[in-house]
Short mmCIF file of C-alpha atoms and ligand atoms in Angstrom, two decimals:
data_model
loop_
_atom_site.label_atom_id
_atom_site.label_comp_id
_atom_site.label_asym_id
_atom_site.label_seq_id
_atom_site.Cartn_x
_atom_site.Cartn_y
_atom_site.Cartn_z
CA MET A 1 159.77 35.43 19.74
CA ALA A 2 157.81 37.70 17.33
CA ASP A 3 154.16 38.41 18.09
CA LEU A 4 151.70 35.95 16.55
CA ARG A 5 149.74 37.75 13.82
CA PHE A 6 146.02 37.17 14.42
CA GLY A 7 143.15 37.70 12.02
CA ILE A 8 139.51 37.88 13.14
CA ILE A 9 136.75 36.40 10.95
CA GLY A 10 133.38 38.03 11.76
CA ALA A 11 133.90 41.40 13.42
CA GLY A 12 130.43 41.47 14.96
CA ASN A 13 127.22 43.41 14.54
CA VAL A 14 127.58 45.97 17.27
CA GLY A 15 124.32 46.67 19.06
CA VAL A 16 122.66 43.49 17.77
CA GLY A 17 124.47 40.38 18.88
CA THR A 18 127.15 39.76 21.42
CA SER A 19 129.94 40.76 19.02
CA ARG A 20 132.47 38.07 19.69
CA GLY A 21 134.90 39.55 17.20
CA ASP A 22 135.15 42.69 19.31
CA SER A 23 135.64 40.65 22.50
CA PHE A 24 138.60 38.75 21.01
CA MET A 25 140.07 41.93 19.53
CA GLY A 26 140.00 43.64 22.94
CA LEU A 27 141.50 40.62 24.67
CA LEU A 28 144.28 40.01 22.12
CA ALA A 29 145.27 43.70 22.19
CA GLY A 30 146.23 43.31 25.85
CA LEU A 31 147.98 39.93 25.64
CA PRO A 32 151.74 39.63 25.23
CA GLY A 33 152.80 37.56 22.21
CA ALA A 34 149.80 38.51 20.05
CA ALA A 35 148.80 41.26 17.62
CA VAL A 36 145.62 41.61 15.53
CA THR A 37 146.71 42.49 11.99
CA ALA A 38 143.63 41.71 9.83
CA ILE A 39 139.82 41.62 10.08
CA HIS A 40 137.53 39.79 7.64
CA ASP A 41 133.78 40.39 7.56
CA ILE A 42 131.39 39.99 4.64
CA ALA A 43 129.80 43.28 5.71
CA PRO A 44 132.51 45.78 4.68
CA GLY A 45 131.25 48.35 7.25
CA ASN A 46 131.78 45.86 10.10
CA ALA A 47 135.28 44.98 8.85
CA GLU A 48 136.28 48.64 8.54
CA ARG A 49 134.86 49.63 11.93
CA ALA A 50 136.73 46.84 13.73
CA ALA A 51 139.94 47.27 11.71
CA LYS A 52 140.07 50.96 12.62
CA LEU A 53 139.71 50.11 16.30
CA ALA A 54 142.40 47.40 16.15
CA GLY A 55 144.82 49.26 13.86
CA ALA A 56 144.46 46.31 11.45
CA GLN A 57 143.73 45.81 7.75
CA PRO A 58 140.04 45.25 6.75
CA PHE A 59 139.04 42.55 4.23
CA SER A 60 135.58 41.80 2.86
CA GLU A 61 136.89 38.68 1.00
CA LEU A 62 138.25 35.59 2.78
CA GLU A 63 141.07 34.65 0.34
CA PRO A 64 143.14 37.87 0.46
CA PHE A 65 142.60 37.99 4.23
CA LEU A 66 144.06 34.48 4.61
CA GLU A 67 146.95 35.43 2.29
CA SER A 68 147.81 38.57 4.29
CA GLY A 69 150.54 36.88 6.37
CA LEU A 70 148.59 35.48 9.32
CA ASP A 71 149.76 32.97 11.93
CA ALA A 72 146.32 32.41 13.49
CA VAL A 73 142.64 33.24 13.01
CA VAL A 74 139.72 33.49 15.41
CA VAL A 75 136.51 32.36 13.70
CA CYS A 76 133.60 34.47 15.04
CA SER A 77 131.23 34.27 12.06
CA PRO A 78 127.73 32.68 12.16
CA ILE A 79 127.71 28.96 12.98
CA ILE A 80 127.21 27.56 9.46
CA PHE A 81 130.52 29.12 8.32
CA HIS A 82 132.71 27.84 11.17
CA ALA A 83 133.74 24.58 9.50
CA GLU A 84 134.44 25.88 5.98
CA GLN A 85 136.41 28.90 7.25
CA SER A 86 138.39 26.78 9.74
CA VAL A 87 139.19 24.31 6.94
CA ALA A 88 140.29 27.15 4.62
CA ALA A 89 142.71 28.44 7.29
CA LEU A 90 144.03 24.97 8.24
CA GLU A 91 144.71 24.21 4.56
CA ARG A 92 147.16 27.15 4.66
CA ASP A 93 148.70 25.88 7.94
CA ILE A 94 147.15 28.81 9.82
CA HIS A 95 146.22 28.06 13.46
CA VAL A 96 142.49 28.25 14.24
CA LEU A 97 140.59 29.24 17.37
CA SER A 98 136.94 28.67 16.41
CA GLU A 99 133.83 29.95 18.11
CA VAL A 100 131.25 27.39 19.20
CA PRO A 101 129.86 25.07 18.03
CA ALA A 102 132.64 23.59 15.90
CA VAL A 103 130.37 22.52 13.02
CA HIS A 104 126.72 22.47 11.94
CA SER A 105 126.61 18.96 10.37
CA THR A 106 128.27 15.55 10.47
CA GLU A 107 129.64 16.06 6.96
CA ALA A 108 131.23 19.35 8.05
CA ALA A 109 132.73 17.49 11.04
CA ARG A 110 134.38 15.01 8.65
CA GLN A 111 135.85 17.82 6.58
CA LEU A 112 137.14 19.63 9.67
CA ALA A 113 138.66 16.50 11.26
CA SER A 114 140.38 15.64 7.99
CA ALA A 115 141.73 19.18 7.42
CA ALA A 116 143.04 19.34 11.00
CA ALA A 117 144.81 15.98 10.59
CA ARG A 118 146.59 17.19 7.42
CA SER A 119 147.49 20.68 8.68
CA ASN A 120 150.57 22.00 10.44
CA GLY A 121 148.22 24.54 12.05
CA HIS A 122 146.68 23.80 15.45
CA TYR A 123 142.89 23.83 15.88
CA MET A 124 141.19 24.72 19.17
CA LEU A 125 137.48 25.10 19.90
CA ALA A 126 136.90 28.32 21.84
CA GLU A 127 134.66 26.68 24.45
CA ASN A 128 135.12 29.46 26.97
CA TYR A 129 132.81 27.99 29.65
CA CYS A 130 135.46 25.27 30.20
CA TYR A 131 137.67 28.08 31.50
CA LEU A 132 135.22 29.55 34.04
CA ASP A 133 136.74 29.73 37.53
CA GLU A 134 133.98 27.50 38.89
CA ILE A 135 134.70 24.81 36.29
CA GLU A 136 138.46 24.97 36.82
CA LEU A 137 137.97 24.61 40.57
CA VAL A 138 135.66 21.61 40.16
CA ARG A 139 138.02 20.09 37.57
CA ARG A 140 140.93 20.26 40.01
CA LEU A 141 138.83 18.87 42.87
CA ALA A 142 137.76 15.99 40.59
CA ARG A 143 141.36 15.38 39.50
CA ASP A 144 142.31 15.28 43.19
CA GLY A 145 139.78 12.45 43.62
CA ARG A 146 137.55 14.44 45.99
CA PHE A 147 134.29 13.29 44.31
CA GLY A 148 135.43 9.65 44.10
CA GLU A 149 134.24 8.12 40.84
CA VAL A 150 131.89 10.52 39.04
CA TYR A 151 129.01 8.60 37.43
CA PHE A 152 126.44 11.35 36.77
CA ALA A 153 126.71 14.95 35.61
CA GLU A 154 124.34 17.68 34.41
CA GLY A 155 124.62 20.90 32.44
CA GLU A 156 122.04 23.55 31.52
CA TYR A 157 122.07 26.52 29.16
CA VAL A 158 118.84 28.39 29.84
CA HIS A 159 119.05 31.82 28.23
CA ASP A 160 116.23 33.77 26.57
CA CYS A 161 118.01 34.88 23.36
CA ARG A 162 114.95 35.94 21.32
CA ASP A 163 116.16 39.56 21.25
CA LEU A 164 119.05 38.39 19.03
CA TRP A 165 116.71 37.21 16.24
CA VAL A 166 116.21 40.70 14.78
CA ASP A 167 118.50 43.67 14.27
CA ALA A 168 117.89 47.29 15.23
CA GLU A 169 115.82 47.77 12.04
CA GLY A 170 113.69 44.70 12.74
CA LYS A 171 115.34 42.54 10.02
CA PRO A 172 116.13 38.90 10.87
CA THR A 173 119.74 38.26 11.93
CA TRP A 174 121.54 34.96 11.25
CA ARG A 175 119.97 33.68 14.47
CA GLY A 176 116.56 34.60 13.12
CA LEU A 177 114.71 33.19 10.15
CA GLY A 178 117.02 34.24 7.29
CA LYS A 179 118.61 31.75 4.90
CA ASN A 180 121.60 31.44 7.26
CA ALA A 181 119.43 30.58 10.29
CA VAL A 182 121.18 28.59 13.03
CA GLY A 183 122.19 25.13 11.79
CA PRO A 184 120.56 21.88 12.83
CA GLY A 185 122.56 21.18 16.00
CA VAL A 186 121.54 21.91 19.60
CA TYR A 187 123.73 24.72 21.04
CA CYS A 188 125.06 22.36 23.70
CA THR A 189 128.82 23.00 23.91
CA HIS A 190 128.56 25.46 26.84
CA SER A 191 126.77 22.80 28.91
CA LEU A 192 128.26 19.53 27.69
CA GLY A 193 131.78 20.87 27.00
CA PRO A 194 132.73 21.65 30.61
CA LEU A 195 131.39 18.26 31.78
CA LEU A 196 133.53 16.38 29.23
CA PHE A 197 136.47 18.70 29.95
CA ILE A 198 136.29 17.77 33.65
CA LEU A 199 135.64 14.07 33.07
CA GLN A 200 137.91 13.60 30.01
CA ASP A 201 135.22 11.45 28.44
CA ARG A 202 133.09 11.46 25.27
CA VAL A 203 129.43 10.81 24.52
CA VAL A 204 128.60 7.62 22.61
CA GLN A 205 124.80 7.70 22.64
CA VAL A 206 122.09 10.35 23.01
CA SER A 207 118.33 10.36 23.38
CA ALA A 208 116.59 13.74 23.27
CA LEU A 209 113.16 15.30 23.61
CA ALA A 210 112.17 18.86 22.70
CA ASN A 211 109.15 21.16 22.46
CA GLU A 212 107.76 22.82 19.34
CA SER A 213 109.06 26.40 19.00
CA ASN A 214 105.55 27.64 18.14
CA LEU A 215 104.64 27.11 21.79
CA VAL A 216 106.42 30.28 22.91
CA ALA A 217 107.55 31.87 19.63
CA GLU A 218 104.64 32.23 17.23
CA GLY A 219 105.52 31.55 13.60
CA ARG A 220 108.98 30.16 14.33
CA PRO A 221 109.34 26.59 13.02
CA GLY A 222 111.48 23.96 14.70
CA SER A 223 112.12 22.84 18.24
CA PHE A 224 113.45 24.31 21.47
CA ASN A 225 114.00 23.26 25.09
CA PHE A 226 116.09 20.20 24.26
CA ILE A 227 116.59 17.66 27.03
CA MET A 228 119.50 15.37 26.12
CA LEU A 229 120.17 12.13 28.02
CA MET A 230 123.56 10.65 27.20
CA ARG A 231 125.79 7.65 27.85
CA THR A 232 129.56 8.19 27.75
CA ALA A 233 132.40 5.91 26.68
CA GLY A 234 133.36 5.78 30.38
CA GLY A 235 129.86 4.46 31.28
CA ARG A 236 128.63 7.72 32.83
CA THR A 237 125.14 9.19 32.54
CA LEU A 238 124.86 12.85 31.49
CA LYS A 239 121.84 15.14 31.26
CA VAL A 240 121.87 18.45 29.40
CA ARG A 241 119.06 21.01 28.92
CA VAL A 242 119.42 23.70 26.27
CA ASP A 243 116.73 26.37 26.00
CA THR A 244 117.45 29.66 24.23
CA VAL A 245 113.80 30.66 23.85
CA SER A 246 111.76 30.40 27.06
CA PRO A 247 110.89 33.66 28.84
CA ARG A 248 112.43 33.38 32.33
CA PRO A 249 115.51 34.37 34.38
CA HIS A 250 118.84 33.15 32.93
CA GLN A 251 121.22 30.51 34.17
CA ALA A 252 123.42 29.65 31.21
CA ALA A 253 126.17 27.96 33.22
CA TYR A 254 124.45 25.46 35.49
CA TYR A 255 126.37 22.26 36.23
CA SER A 256 126.25 19.38 38.70
CA LEU A 257 128.38 16.33 39.40
CA GLN A 258 127.61 13.22 41.42
CA GLY A 259 130.41 10.90 42.46
CA THR A 260 130.84 8.00 44.86
CA ALA A 261 132.41 10.35 47.42
CA GLY A 262 131.00 13.80 46.76
CA ALA A 263 128.59 16.08 44.91
CA TYR A 264 128.58 19.59 43.42
CA GLU A 265 125.89 21.95 42.10
CA SER A 266 126.06 25.46 40.61
CA TRP A 267 123.90 28.33 41.88
CA ARG A 268 120.23 28.36 40.91
CA GLY A 269 119.17 31.94 41.75
CA LEU A 270 118.24 34.41 44.51
CA GLU A 271 120.82 34.10 47.32
CA ASP A 272 122.14 30.75 46.07
CA GLU A 273 125.83 30.07 45.38
CA PRO A 274 127.85 27.12 43.98
CA LYS A 275 128.01 24.34 46.55
CA ILE A 276 129.75 21.10 47.36
CA TRP A 277 129.55 18.14 49.68
CA LEU A 278 132.57 15.89 50.20
CA SER A 279 132.38 12.63 52.19
CA ASP A 280 135.99 12.87 53.34
CA GLU A 281 135.41 16.23 55.02
CA HIS A 282 131.73 16.90 55.69
CA GLU A 283 128.93 15.28 57.69
CA GLU A 284 127.76 11.78 56.75
CA SER A 285 124.87 11.31 54.30
CA HIS A 286 121.81 9.62 55.91
CA CYS A 287 118.15 9.17 55.16
CA PHE A 288 116.80 11.16 58.13
CA GLU A 289 119.78 13.39 58.87
CA SER A 290 120.72 14.90 55.56
CA ALA A 291 124.25 15.90 54.72
CA ALA A 292 124.53 19.68 54.16
CA TRP A 293 125.87 21.72 51.25
CA HIS A 294 129.02 23.84 51.80
CA PRO A 295 130.21 26.85 49.76
CA LEU A 296 132.34 25.68 46.81
CA MET A 297 134.37 28.86 46.72
CA THR A 298 135.98 28.18 50.12
CA TYR A 299 138.20 25.74 48.14
CA ALA A 300 139.35 28.41 45.67
CA SER A 301 142.41 29.65 47.55
CA ARG A 302 143.76 26.09 47.78
CA TYR A 303 142.89 24.85 44.29
CA ILE A 304 142.89 27.90 41.95
CA PRO A 305 145.13 30.53 43.62
CA GLU A 306 146.29 31.99 40.28
CA ARG A 307 142.67 32.64 39.33
CA LEU A 308 142.14 34.71 42.50
CA ALA A 309 145.37 36.66 41.93
CA VAL A 310 144.73 37.76 38.34
CA GLY A 311 144.06 41.47 37.64
CA ASP A 312 141.20 43.25 35.86
CA GLU A 313 143.00 43.03 32.49
CA ALA A 314 141.90 39.38 32.42
CA ARG A 315 138.25 40.48 32.13
CA ALA A 316 138.66 42.14 28.70
CA GLY A 317 137.22 39.17 26.77
CA GLY A 318 134.05 38.83 28.87
CA HIS A 319 132.45 35.83 30.63
CA GLY A 320 134.51 36.51 33.77
CA THR A 321 138.13 35.71 33.02
CA SER A 322 137.37 32.56 31.02
CA GLU A 323 138.37 33.95 27.63
CA TYR A 324 141.67 35.25 28.99
CA TRP A 325 142.72 31.79 30.26
CA MET A 326 141.45 30.10 27.11
CA VAL A 327 143.31 32.38 24.69
CA ARG A 328 146.48 32.13 26.77
CA GLU A 329 146.34 28.34 26.45
CA PHE A 330 145.80 28.59 22.69
CA ILE A 331 148.83 30.88 22.33
CA ALA A 332 150.94 28.65 24.61
CA ALA A 333 150.03 25.56 22.55
CA ILE A 334 151.14 27.33 19.34
CA GLN A 335 154.36 28.54 20.92
CA ARG A 336 155.21 25.07 22.24
CA ASP A 337 153.87 23.38 19.07
CA GLU A 338 151.71 21.10 21.22
CA PRO A 339 148.06 20.06 20.73
CA PRO A 340 145.71 22.62 22.35
CA PRO A 341 143.62 21.35 25.30
CA ILE A 342 140.36 21.46 23.28
CA GLY A 343 141.61 20.17 19.93
CA VAL A 344 139.53 19.10 16.95
CA HIS A 345 138.49 15.75 18.49
CA GLU A 346 137.43 17.29 21.79
CA GLY A 347 135.73 20.19 19.99
CA LEU A 348 133.72 17.73 17.89
CA ASP A 349 133.00 15.62 21.01
CA TYR A 350 131.34 18.72 22.51
CA THR A 351 129.45 19.51 19.28
CA LEU A 352 128.32 16.26 17.61
CA PRO A 353 125.94 15.11 20.42
CA GLY A 354 123.94 18.29 19.68
CA ILE A 355 123.56 17.24 16.04
CA SER A 356 122.60 13.66 17.01
CA ALA A 357 120.13 15.10 19.57
CA VAL A 358 118.11 16.81 16.83
CA GLU A 359 117.95 13.49 14.95
CA SER A 360 116.83 11.74 18.14
CA ALA A 361 114.18 14.34 19.05
CA SER A 362 112.68 14.24 15.56
CA ALA A 363 112.42 10.42 15.94
CA GLY A 364 110.54 10.76 19.25
CA GLY A 365 113.57 10.34 21.51
CA GLU A 366 115.16 7.27 19.88
CA ASP A 367 118.71 6.39 20.92
CA VAL A 368 121.19 7.77 18.39
CA THR A 369 124.85 6.71 18.22
CA VAL A 370 127.15 9.74 18.25
CA PRO A 371 129.96 9.55 15.66
CA ASP A 372 133.52 9.39 17.00
CA PRO A 373 135.57 12.12 15.28
CA ARG A 374 138.70 9.99 15.76
CA GLY A 375 137.35 7.59 13.14
CA MET A 376 136.33 10.26 10.63
N1 NAD B 1 131.41 31.53 23.32
C1 NAD B 1 130.41 32.34 23.62
O1 NAD B 1 130.17 32.64 24.78
C2 NAD B 1 129.57 32.90 22.51
C3 NAD B 1 128.65 33.91 22.75
C4 NAD B 1 127.94 34.43 21.67
C5 NAD B 1 128.14 33.94 20.39
N2 NAD B 1 129.04 32.94 20.19
C6 NAD B 1 129.33 32.45 18.84
O2 NAD B 1 130.10 33.46 18.20
C7 NAD B 1 129.76 33.59 16.84
C8 NAD B 1 129.44 35.03 16.51
O3 NAD B 1 128.37 35.49 17.32
P1 NAD B 1 128.10 37.06 17.51
O4 NAD B 1 127.11 37.16 18.60
O5 NAD B 1 129.37 37.80 17.61
O6 NAD B 1 127.36 37.39 16.11
P2 NAD B 1 127.24 38.78 15.37
O7 NAD B 1 126.04 38.65 14.50
O8 NAD B 1 127.33 39.93 16.31
O9 NAD B 1 128.55 38.82 14.45
C9 NAD B 1 128.75 37.99 13.34
C10 NAD B 1 129.59 38.74 12.32
O10 NAD B 1 129.92 37.85 11.26
C11 NAD B 1 129.77 38.54 10.02
N3 NAD B 1 129.55 37.53 8.99
C12 NAD B 1 128.39 36.95 8.59
N4 NAD B 1 128.65 36.02 7.65
C13 NAD B 1 130.00 36.00 7.47
C14 NAD B 1 130.87 35.24 6.63
N5 NAD B 1 130.42 34.30 5.81
N6 NAD B 1 132.20 35.51 6.70
C15 NAD B 1 132.68 36.47 7.52
N7 NAD B 1 131.89 37.21 8.34
C16 NAD B 1 130.58 36.97 8.32
C17 NAD B 1 128.60 39.49 10.25
O11 NAD B 1 128.61 40.56 9.33
C18 NAD B 1 128.88 39.94 11.69
O12 NAD B 1 129.74 41.06 11.72
C19 NAD B 1 128.63 32.59 16.62
O13 NAD B 1 129.14 31.46 16.02
C20 NAD B 1 128.11 32.24 17.99
O14 NAD B 1 127.66 30.91 18.06
C21 NAD B 1 129.75 32.42 21.22
#
């Protein structure tokens, strides 16, 4: 089978942001079955820099880029462009792997869901945290019934990202206060996505509270430190905290699960590590004699042996090996012509609660019904 011809949208501002375009370029260059043939960036310098590195063709306009003979695109532009650029590719039956979040508004969600339904191209949300080793291990333990019935789960993205608001010359970036400032949704897919990926569930209702950004970032309007309380279609309770502003040590991938037969929590800091307690294997849980935590990773050799065996080439995309496993699944779905594991409905399930959460927080924490993308 011929290599899939990939195009990257949004090469990345090297030295300013995290440059997701570069991460995907590096990863795709080392993967069998894929070749990067075109780069589109509205900043011609960024397109040319990346194209030279990849041995690809640079484009500063979207249309000729999409007409350059592509099989798939990776959308790595600022958030407000994700939906319209994904739609433009899907309308040409080009497969789409889109950076997170999937959309910045409910209307954009409708347009994306409708374009994906009409297209012969596959859409996948690039929610890389779903592919972290820790999440895959917990997912397989849950699938094996080790936690019993899971009725409560938590996620937290706590990451001081204020340095990304300005570029090297002190001008606002798209994450800063410019006209393309981050859209109205909470950046919740890294926290909520893995929970829904494990539980195969969706959020139906959210209530959220937040603090005023002025509290820690003088002159910046809006809200930060969102606490989202959610009810799922499966009757579960979820809690997610997203804070990209507070000055403090990071933990951007904190998760916990509580089931009828077991519990799990990620590391918190210092000497801590991910931990688990399982009723079928560990001490009993009592009021005066507490059950004890046990290291989660002792289950890795049994549940995720292929993750332990993979070589350093799998680290090219960053975030551990998560991007490597994610992109492999995207390519496999295209090759088999099967729906990707995080398709448009799942991608919107991870994204839309963040949009409803802003509505809820601005109404003092009122319950807001989260739209179901399957009905859009
Ligand atoms: N999954 C993750 O772990 C993760 C981490 C960081 C960022 N992200 C997401 O990745 C995306 C890119 O983030 P980044 O840190 O690489 O940003 P960045 O600022 O480094 O790169 C964005 C690039 O897009 C270009 N651009 C701007 N508007 C464009 C348009 N309309 N069309 C084409 N190109 C355009 C810019 O010139 C720049 O080169 C964002 O959507 C962000 O939410 C995801």
